[in-house]
């Protein structure tokens, strides 16, 4: 169970000879079934790292292994792309067909999966994202959250071992964001899919098994959500927020209230305030 699905060893990447390193000697592993969140300001290198995991980019220094396959070896590219799926920010750029189920079928069709098997996968994956009843609908009439769930079904239909979400909730309204987050959590917990989630929403990051904080192409922090978010001043220095309740606990402590520093949720805040009273 504790097997690493992704291994990044001293990974560096430069977009061109004159540019600075967009990724600067990065080391990390992702375990099978893990829910890893990547945080960092705009331009810190998150997407560049993400693109290394499905071999859209190959490192200019160091090595990336996906299930022990070296991404720098072209013979592995096809396999790696099938193992590591990617869901992007804008759902409109990911939907290619005019009917939901055809869209979900597109990936497996390209993989040469037999039609009967495609049919089964499309139904199964639409059910997994709770979009089965929309299978004959036109994607452009769906809400942002629904479109993004169709995009997730399309990736699931290719049977990857890992899915990378690159700010996939960023363009959604709060309810769409909640829908997509609960879908992401469910495919991780119920179907044991390895998830790498890049996000700006700290409330989403709280759900992670582990968080990596990237700044200027380097990994600056790594730990559990509770561990990362309790380091409020360090996060602020990097230019990142912490969850609202963690921030509130931080402010209360600064004004002399003896409250736990590592509160993450409203429930925890409530019980801590009750204890103080
Ligand atoms: P993030 O996803 O955290 O916002 P990126 O990985 O997109 O960060 O960018 C990291 C750095 O690489 C930034 O300095 C950005 O300007 C640069 N960069 C990103 N994409 C390209 C590109 N296609 N060509 C040149 N530089 C790029
Ligand atoms: Mg990005």
XYZ file of N, CA and C in Angstrom, residues 32-253:
666
model
N 0.652 5.602 -3.635
C -0.587 5.086 -4.223
C -1.757 5.386 -3.296
N -2.802 5.980 -3.844
C -4.000 6.249 -3.057
C -3.947 7.540 -2.257
N -2.821 8.233 -2.335
C -2.667 9.456 -1.544
C -3.464 10.625 -2.164
N -3.814 11.572 -1.296
C -4.450 12.821 -1.729
C -3.472 13.940 -1.386
N -2.730 14.368 -2.404
C -1.695 15.379 -2.212
C -2.180 16.725 -2.754
N -2.031 17.769 -1.955
C -2.366 19.118 -2.426
C -1.076 19.903 -2.636
N -1.033 20.658 -3.738
C 0.105 21.521 -4.022
C -0.371 22.971 -3.948
N 0.275 23.747 -3.072
C -0.052 25.164 -2.910
C 1.116 26.019 -3.378
N 0.814 27.242 -3.791
C 1.863 28.174 -4.198
C 1.241 29.348 -4.918
N 1.927 30.486 -4.864
C 1.420 31.679 -5.547
C 1.425 31.478 -7.063
N 0.802 32.409 -7.774
C 0.874 32.398 -9.233
C 2.331 32.471 -9.674
N 2.667 31.634 -10.624
C 4.020 31.668 -11.172
C 5.057 30.943 -10.338
N 4.627 30.223 -9.307
C 5.590 29.546 -8.432
C 6.106 28.225 -9.015
N 5.421 27.722 -10.045
C 5.910 26.504 -10.701
C 5.003 25.289 -10.573
N 3.781 25.489 -10.052
C 2.877 24.365 -9.820
C 2.506 23.639 -11.117
N 2.083 24.418 -12.120
C 1.658 23.781 -13.369
C 2.834 23.122 -14.079
N 3.993 23.736 -13.959
C 5.182 23.151 -14.588
C 5.487 21.792 -13.946
N 5.358 21.710 -12.637
C 5.554 20.420 -11.959
C 4.484 19.427 -12.425
N 3.223 19.897 -12.465
C 2.121 19.012 -12.860
C 2.367 18.413 -14.241
N 2.848 19.241 -15.161
C 3.059 18.771 -16.538
C 4.195 17.755 -16.638
N 5.041 17.707 -15.633
C 6.086 16.679 -15.614
C 5.518 15.311 -15.248
N 4.403 15.324 -14.539
C 3.890 14.057 -14.021
C 3.191 13.253 -15.116
N 2.673 13.937 -16.155
C 2.196 13.099 -17.269
C 3.013 13.308 -18.544
N 4.261 13.687 -18.338
C 5.229 13.722 -19.442
C 4.846 14.694 -20.561
N 4.063 15.731 -20.238
C 3.878 16.831 -21.193
C 5.213 17.576 -21.274
N 5.882 17.669 -20.107
C 7.236 18.218 -20.047
C 8.159 17.141 -19.478
N 9.398 17.154 -19.916
C 10.393 16.273 -19.290
C 11.458 17.161 -18.660
N 12.000 16.748 -17.530
C 12.913 17.624 -16.793
C 14.177 17.961 -17.580
N 14.667 19.193 -17.393
C 15.965 19.547 -17.967
C 17.085 19.114 -17.019
N 16.704 18.815 -15.766
C 17.655 18.217 -14.816
C 16.899 17.303 -13.879
N 17.503 16.203 -13.479
C 16.843 15.269 -12.570
C 15.939 14.291 -13.292
N 15.146 13.559 -12.524
C 14.320 12.487 -13.091
C 12.924 12.478 -12.486
N 11.949 12.153 -13.331
C 10.590 11.890 -12.845
C 10.238 10.453 -13.221
N 9.754 9.700 -12.248
C 9.303 8.325 -12.498
C 7.825 8.211 -12.167
N 7.073 7.655 -13.113
C 5.665 7.359 -12.869
C 5.529 5.846 -12.903
N 5.180 5.266 -11.779
C 5.176 3.802 -11.621
C 6.470 3.197 -12.171
N 7.550 3.764 -11.750
C 8.902 3.305 -12.111
C 9.284 3.545 -13.564
N 8.416 4.185 -14.344
C 8.778 4.500 -15.729
C 9.398 5.893 -15.774
N 10.562 5.982 -16.378
C 11.300 7.233 -16.517
C 10.609 8.097 -17.586
N 10.153 9.307 -17.189
C 9.408 10.132 -18.158
C 10.315 10.668 -19.266
N 11.632 10.665 -19.056
C 12.551 11.174 -20.085
C 12.724 10.194 -21.244
N 12.314 8.957 -21.029
C 12.449 7.939 -22.067
C 11.181 7.951 -22.933
N 11.359 8.348 -24.207
C 10.198 8.494 -25.097
C 9.366 7.223 -25.250
N 10.009 6.105 -25.078
C 9.266 4.832 -25.193
C 8.174 4.736 -24.124
N 8.333 5.493 -23.040
C 7.384 5.413 -21.931
C 6.240 6.429 -22.017
N 6.367 7.410 -22.926
C 5.443 8.551 -22.918
C 3.977 8.111 -22.989
N 3.673 7.247 -23.923
C 2.291 6.802 -24.123
C 1.744 6.143 -22.856
N 2.518 5.233 -22.300
C 2.117 4.559 -21.063
C 1.897 5.537 -19.922
N 2.799 6.482 -19.801
C 2.721 7.445 -18.696
C 1.479 8.318 -18.837
N 1.187 8.752 -20.068
C -0.010 9.582 -20.279
C -1.276 8.830 -19.908
N -1.247 7.513 -20.078
C -2.416 6.723 -19.700
C -2.498 6.474 -18.205
N -1.383 6.521 -17.544
C -1.363 6.287 -16.098
C -1.707 7.542 -15.304
N -1.300 8.698 -15.846
C -1.498 9.957 -15.127
C -2.380 10.879 -15.958
N -3.636 11.007 -15.563
C -4.582 11.871 -16.270
C -4.546 13.268 -15.689
N -5.027 14.222 -16.473
C -4.950 15.606 -16.034
C -6.300 16.292 -16.281
N -6.761 17.048 -15.298
C -7.970 17.871 -15.457
C -7.543 19.321 -15.256
N -7.907 20.171 -16.218
C -7.422 21.548 -16.205
C -8.452 22.510 -15.632
N -8.129 23.803 -15.755
C -8.931 24.838 -15.132
C -10.252 25.077 -15.858
N -10.169 25.215 -17.172
C -11.342 25.647 -17.929
C -12.084 24.456 -18.530
N -13.299 24.159 -18.014
C -14.009 22.984 -18.524
C -14.345 23.107 -20.014
N -14.543 24.336 -20.492
C -14.908 24.503 -21.904
C -13.798 24.084 -22.862
N -12.562 24.139 -22.400
C -11.452 23.722 -23.259
C -11.239 22.222 -23.266
N -11.963 21.500 -22.413
C -11.703 20.068 -22.287
C -12.800 19.229 -22.908
N -13.939 19.877 -23.196
C -15.055 19.117 -23.740
C -15.019 19.205 -25.254
N -15.041 18.040 -25.902
C -14.824 17.998 -27.348
C -16.065 17.562 -28.125
N -16.997 16.873 -27.478
C -18.143 16.319 -28.210
C -19.408 17.123 -27.911
N -20.465 16.827 -28.646
C -21.704 17.579 -28.480
C -22.719 16.852 -27.598
N -22.377 15.635 -27.193
C -23.215 14.889 -26.251
C -22.309 14.354 -25.153
N -22.796 14.445 -23.925
C -21.978 14.091 -22.762
C -21.313 12.726 -22.908
N -22.115 11.686 -23.245
C -21.518 10.341 -23.256
C -20.488 10.175 -24.369
N -20.663 10.921 -25.457
C -19.666 10.851 -26.529
C -18.360 11.499 -26.084
N -18.522 12.540 -25.278
C -17.332 13.209 -24.763
C -16.518 12.276 -23.869
N -17.226 11.555 -23.011
C -16.540 10.645 -22.086
C -15.906 9.476 -22.858
N -16.535 9.121 -23.993
C -16.027 8.000 -24.805
C -14.778 8.372 -25.594
N -14.554 9.660 -25.753
C -13.484 10.135 -26.634
C -12.105 9.603 -26.246
N -11.782 9.669 -24.964
C -10.472 9.201 -24.490
C -10.240 7.714 -24.756
N -11.148 6.861 -24.245
C -10.961 5.426 -24.497
C -10.980 5.055 -25.984
N -11.759 5.809 -26.803
C -11.735 5.554 -28.255
C -10.322 5.751 -28.792
N -9.699 6.842 -28.353
C -8.328 7.117 -28.794
C -7.342 6.070 -28.321
N -7.674 5.428 -27.207
C -6.790 4.376 -26.694
C -7.013 3.050 -27.414
N -8.051 3.016 -28.288
C -8.337 1.787 -29.016
C -9.083 0.746 -28.191
N -9.802 1.210 -27.184
C -10.601 0.292 -26.354
C -11.789 -0.206 -27.196
N -12.109 -1.523 -27.137
C -13.241 -2.049 -27.924
C -14.565 -1.385 -27.540
N -15.468 -1.180 -28.535
C -16.713 -0.439 -28.302
C -17.548 -0.917 -27.124
N -17.663 -2.230 -26.942
C -18.481 -2.745 -25.840
C -17.915 -2.322 -24.486
N -16.609 -2.403 -24.401
C -15.902 -2.001 -23.186
C -16.040 -0.487 -22.967
N -16.004 0.282 -24.074
C -16.173 1.739 -23.955
C -17.533 2.058 -23.351
N -18.548 1.394 -23.880
C -19.922 1.591 -23.373
C -19.977 1.384 -21.857
N -19.360 0.315 -21.411
C -19.372 -0.013 -19.979
C -18.617 1.038 -19.178
N -17.469 1.456 -19.694
C -16.665 2.449 -18.976
C -17.372 3.798 -18.885
N -18.019 4.194 -20.002
C -18.704 5.489 -20.023
C -19.804 5.512 -18.962
N -20.594 4.448 -18.914
C -21.677 4.393 -17.932
C -21.124 4.409 -16.515
N -20.126 3.590 -16.285
C -19.533 3.487 -14.945
C -18.967 4.833 -14.489
N -18.235 5.493 -15.396
C -17.552 6.734 -15.001
C -18.539 7.883 -14.835
N -19.584 7.919 -15.661
C -20.605 8.954 -15.477
C -21.326 8.759 -14.152
N -21.514 7.501 -13.761
C -22.129 7.242 -12.456
C -21.209 7.690 -11.329
N -19.917 7.452 -11.499
C -18.965 7.829 -10.437
C -18.926 9.331 -10.169
N -19.207 10.129 -11.199
C -19.207 11.587 -10.991
C -20.630 12.134 -10.864
N -21.603 11.223 -10.715
C -23.012 11.608 -10.592
C -23.540 12.414 -11.773
N -23.149 12.006 -12.978
C -23.647 12.695 -14.164
C -24.330 11.734 -15.135
N -24.632 10.517 -14.672
C -25.200 9.503 -15.567
C -26.526 9.956 -16.180
N -27.341 10.618 -15.363
C -28.655 11.034 -15.882
C -28.541 12.122 -16.953
N -27.371 12.709 -17.067
C -27.145 13.745 -18.087
C -26.455 13.189 -19.327
N -26.390 11.850 -19.436
C -25.531 11.265 -20.473
C -25.904 11.672 -21.891
N -27.184 12.000 -22.123
C -27.575 12.389 -23.481
C -27.722 13.911 -23.635
N -27.282 14.630 -22.639
C -27.386 16.098 -22.709
C -26.243 16.706 -23.520
N -26.467 17.982 -23.905
C -25.412 18.727 -24.589
C -24.524 19.379 -23.531
N -23.218 19.131 -23.576
C -22.334 19.658 -22.525
C -22.403 21.171 -22.373
N -22.584 21.898 -23.496
C -22.520 23.357 -23.377
C -23.704 23.931 -22.602
N -24.728 23.121 -22.367
C -25.867 23.607 -21.586
C -25.721 23.308 -20.087
N -24.653 22.602 -19.732
C -24.465 22.239 -18.318
C -23.815 23.388 -17.550
N -23.926 23.315 -16.222
C -23.235 24.298 -15.375
C -21.731 24.007 -15.379
N -20.954 24.960 -14.900
C -19.501 24.775 -14.841
C -19.098 23.542 -14.046
N -19.739 23.351 -12.895
C -19.418 22.198 -12.052
C -19.774 20.885 -12.737
N -20.897 20.888 -13.457
C -21.300 19.675 -14.178
C -20.332 19.381 -15.323
N -19.936 20.427 -16.048
C -18.968 20.233 -17.141
C -17.663 19.669 -16.604
N -17.237 20.198 -15.481
C -15.965 19.741 -14.919
C -16.087 18.269 -14.481
N -17.273 17.885 -14.000
C -17.468 16.477 -13.620
C -17.476 15.572 -14.852
N -18.005 16.092 -15.975
C -17.943 15.319 -17.226
C -16.478 15.164 -17.659
N -15.711 16.243 -17.511
C -14.284 16.173 -17.854
C -13.580 15.125 -16.977
N -13.958 15.071 -15.697
C -13.360 14.076 -14.794
C -13.744 12.663 -15.247
N -15.023 12.480 -15.632
C -15.460 11.165 -16.122
C -14.649 10.765 -17.349
N -14.369 11.742 -18.216
C -13.581 11.473 -19.426
C -12.179 10.979 -19.097
N -11.604 11.537 -18.056
C -10.270 11.089 -17.641
C -10.364 9.710 -16.970
N -11.379 9.548 -16.101
C -11.561 8.245 -15.430
C -11.752 7.113 -16.436
N -12.407 7.435 -17.563
C -12.706 6.403 -18.569
C -11.436 5.858 -19.218
N -10.339 6.568 -19.077
C -9.067 6.063 -19.593
C -8.340 5.208 -18.559
N -9.005 5.004 -17.407
C -8.466 4.154 -16.346
C -7.058 4.536 -15.903
N -6.869 5.803 -15.520
C -5.544 6.183 -15.028
C -5.348 5.667 -13.604
N -4.117 5.718 -13.121
C -3.852 5.353 -11.726
C -3.782 6.596 -10.856
N -3.687 7.745 -11.525
C -3.468 8.996 -10.807
C -4.116 10.119 -11.611
N -4.747 11.069 -10.931
C -5.295 12.225 -11.644
C -4.758 13.500 -11.023
N -4.308 14.396 -11.893
C -3.795 15.688 -11.462
C -4.850 16.739 -11.811
N -5.256 17.492 -10.806
C -6.233 18.560 -11.019
C -5.503 19.891 -10.914
N -5.343 20.574 -12.053
C -4.607 21.840 -12.033
C -5.595 22.998 -11.926
N -5.890 23.389 -10.719
C -6.840 24.461 -10.414
C -8.192 24.228 -11.085
N -8.649 22.995 -11.011
C -9.869 22.595 -11.707
C -11.133 23.188 -11.108
N -11.031 23.823 -9.957
C -12.224 24.453 -9.382
C -12.160 25.981 -9.493
N -11.074 26.493 -10.068
C -10.827 27.946 -10.031
C -11.878 28.760 -10.780
N -12.484 28.193 -11.828
C -13.426 28.981 -12.617
C -14.871 28.742 -12.210
N -15.070 27.988 -11.130
C -16.431 27.602 -10.758
C -16.994 28.498 -9.659
N -18.321 28.579 -9.609
C -18.956 29.293 -8.491
C -18.900 28.385 -7.257
N -19.227 28.936 -6.067
C -19.060 28.133 -4.845
C -19.775 26.786 -4.883
N -20.962 26.728 -5.478
C -21.654 25.436 -5.457
C -20.996 24.460 -6.432
N -20.550 24.962 -7.582
C -19.821 24.119 -8.534
C -18.532 23.598 -7.919
N -17.885 24.459 -7.168
C -16.633 24.086 -6.527
C -16.863 22.967 -5.512
N -17.947 23.107 -4.741
C -18.280 22.056 -3.766
C -18.583 20.726 -4.451
N -19.357 20.791 -5.560
C -19.695 19.577 -6.319
C -18.423 18.865 -6.774
N -17.526 19.640 -7.369
C -16.320 19.043 -7.944
C -15.408 18.524 -6.841
N -15.303 19.281 -5.737
C -14.482 18.824 -4.626
C -15.014 17.521 -4.057
N -16.329 17.415 -3.930
C -16.837 16.175 -3.331
C -16.636 15.010 -4.299
N -16.696 15.282 -5.613
C -16.387 14.231 -6.595
C -14.921 13.798 -6.480
N -14.035 14.773 -6.356
C -12.605 14.466 -6.256
C -12.333 13.637 -4.995
N -12.928 14.057 -3.885
C -12.723 13.319 -2.632
C -13.249 11.898 -2.733
N -14.386 11.764 -3.429
C -14.992 10.439 -3.532
C -14.167 9.492 -4.405
N -13.663 9.993 -5.540
C -12.864 9.073 -6.369
C -11.571 8.687 -5.649
N -11.119 9.554 -4.761
C -9.938 9.210 -3.962
C -10.282 8.185 -2.887
N -11.321 8.449 -2.108
C -11.569 7.593 -0.948
C -12.292 6.306 -1.336
N -13.241 6.401 -2.257
C -14.046 5.224 -2.581
C -13.345 4.325 -3.599
N -12.648 4.934 -4.554
C -12.031 4.148 -5.631
C -10.509 4.142 -5.552
N -9.980 4.707 -4.448
C -8.553 4.663 -4.179
C -7.694 5.268 -5.296
N -8.254 6.248 -5.991
C -7.505 6.943 -7.033
C -6.499 7.895 -6.378
N -5.260 7.869 -6.845
C -4.269 8.824 -6.361
C -4.614 10.199 -6.928
N -4.656 11.214 -6.060
C -5.071 12.552 -6.487
C -3.989 13.574 -6.140
N -3.634 14.380 -7.142
C -2.787 15.542 -6.893
C -3.620 16.763 -7.244
N -3.871 17.588 -6.242
C -4.769 18.722 -6.432
C -3.999 20.021 -6.245
N -3.946 20.815 -7.310
C -3.356 22.149 -7.228
C -4.510 23.113 -7.008
N -4.427 23.913 -5.966
C -5.557 24.794 -5.663
C -5.112 26.069 -4.967
N -5.964 27.091 -5.061
C -5.772 28.326 -4.301
C -6.709 28.374 -3.102
N -7.582 27.367 -2.990
C -8.582 27.403 -1.925
C -8.098 26.594 -0.731
N -7.844 27.294 0.364
C -7.283 26.636 1.538
C -8.279 25.662 2.155
N -9.575 25.951 1.987
C -10.588 25.034 2.520
C -10.523 23.687 1.777
N -10.088 23.699 0.525
C -9.896 22.434 -0.205
C -8.634 21.724 0.273
N -7.613 22.517 0.558
C -6.327 21.943 0.973
C -6.423 21.227 2.315
N -7.361 21.680 3.148
C -7.570 21.046 4.459
C -7.891 19.554 4.305
N -8.470 19.181 3.169
C -8.891 17.795 2.931
C -7.728 16.860 2.588
N -6.552 17.404 2.363
C -5.435 16.596 1.856
C -4.881 15.642 2.904
N -4.243 14.562 2.435
C -3.415 13.737 3.322
C -2.126 14.489 3.634
N -1.653 15.219 2.624
C -0.365 15.889 2.754
C -0.372 17.106 1.826
N 0.356 18.146 2.229
C 0.447 19.367 1.420
C 1.910 19.633 1.092
N 2.132 20.091 -0.138
C 3.446 20.598 -0.532
C 3.269 22.073 -0.880
N 4.122 22.927 -0.340
C 4.068 24.358 -0.659
C 5.255 24.705 -1.543
N 4.940 25.250 -2.724
C 5.969 25.582 -3.709
C 6.132 27.095 -3.757
N 7.378 27.549 -3.828
C 7.645 28.974 -4.005
C 8.905 29.121 -4.847
N 8.834 29.964 -5.856
C 9.958 30.174 -6.769
C 10.578 28.859 -7.237
N 9.707 27.930 -7.599
C 10.166 26.666 -8.168
C 10.711 25.668 -7.173
N 10.722 26.039 -5.894
C 11.266 25.130 -4.874
C 10.164 24.690 -3.916
N 10.355 23.509 -3.339
C 9.441 23.082 -2.278
C 9.906 23.723 -0.977
N 9.018 24.582 -0.426
C 9.390 25.319 0.787
C 8.847 24.667 2.051
N 7.730 23.969 1.925
C 7.138 23.316 3.092
C 6.487 22.011 2.644
N 6.437 21.068 3.571
C 5.762 19.805 3.295
C 5.249 19.248 4.610
N 4.008 18.810 4.635
C 3.491 18.245 5.883
C 1.988 18.050 5.814
N 1.412 17.658 6.934
C -0.039 17.488 7.009
C -0.682 18.873 6.970
N -1.980 18.957 6.598
C -2.654 20.256 6.617
C -2.509 20.951 7.976
N -2.645 20.191 9.059
C -2.563 20.804 10.375
C -1.162 21.370 10.626
N -0.172 20.623 10.225
C 1.208 21.053 10.375
C 1.502 22.309 9.524
N 1.088 22.282 8.276
C 1.370 23.407 7.369
C 0.637 24.665 7.827
N -0.663 24.524 8.100
C -1.463 25.724 8.362
C -1.210 26.322 9.744
N -0.633 25.534 10.647
C -0.315 26.124 11.949
C 0.893 27.055 11.851
N 1.603 26.995 10.724
C 2.749 27.898 10.522
C 2.276 29.153 9.771
N 1.403 29.900 10.439
C 0.711 31.005 9.772
C 1.681 32.073 9.246
N 2.669 32.463 10.079
C 3.531 33.567 9.625
C 4.417 33.129 8.465
N 4.836 31.869 8.458
C 5.628 31.349 7.339
C 4.796 31.338 6.044
N 3.542 30.918 6.157
C 2.647 30.909 4.991
C 2.441 32.330 4.470
N 2.249 33.268 5.386
C 2.034 34.658 4.978
C 3.271 35.221 4.277
N 4.425 34.842 4.796
C 5.676 35.305 4.195
C 5.794 34.824 2.742
N 5.319 33.597 2.506
C 5.342 33.048 1.140
C 4.246 33.693 0.287
N 3.329 34.386 0.941
C 2.254 35.055 0.208
C 0.999 34.226 0.089
N 0.834 33.301 1.027
C -0.339 32.424 0.982
C -1.223 32.626 2.202
N -2.497 32.304 2.017
C -3.446 32.370 3.122
C -3.457 31.061 3.891
N -4.174 31.077 4.988
C -4.489 29.843 5.715
C -6.014 29.789 5.811
N -6.588 28.644 6.203
C -8.053 28.598 6.320
C -8.554 29.664 7.307
N -9.772 30.125 7.079
C -10.334 31.220 7.890
C -10.244 30.966 9.388
N -10.554 29.742 9.800
C -10.563 29.448 11.235
C -9.146 29.423 11.811
N -8.184 29.014 11.003
C -6.784 29.026 11.448
C -6.316 30.463 11.630
N -6.733 31.316 10.688
C -6.411 32.743 10.743
C -7.002 33.375 12.005
N -8.267 33.027 12.268
C -8.942 33.574 13.450
C -8.218 33.144 14.735
N -7.840 31.867 14.803
C -7.119 31.374 15.980
C -5.787 32.115 16.132
N -5.151 32.376 15.005
C -3.865 33.103 15.002
C -4.051 34.513 15.554
N -5.114 35.195 15.094
C -5.392 36.560 15.569
C -5.726 36.552 17.067
N -6.513 35.568 17.477
C -6.884 35.483 18.899
C -5.653 35.253 19.772
N -4.766 34.384 19.309
C -3.527 34.137 20.067
C -2.678 35.404 20.152
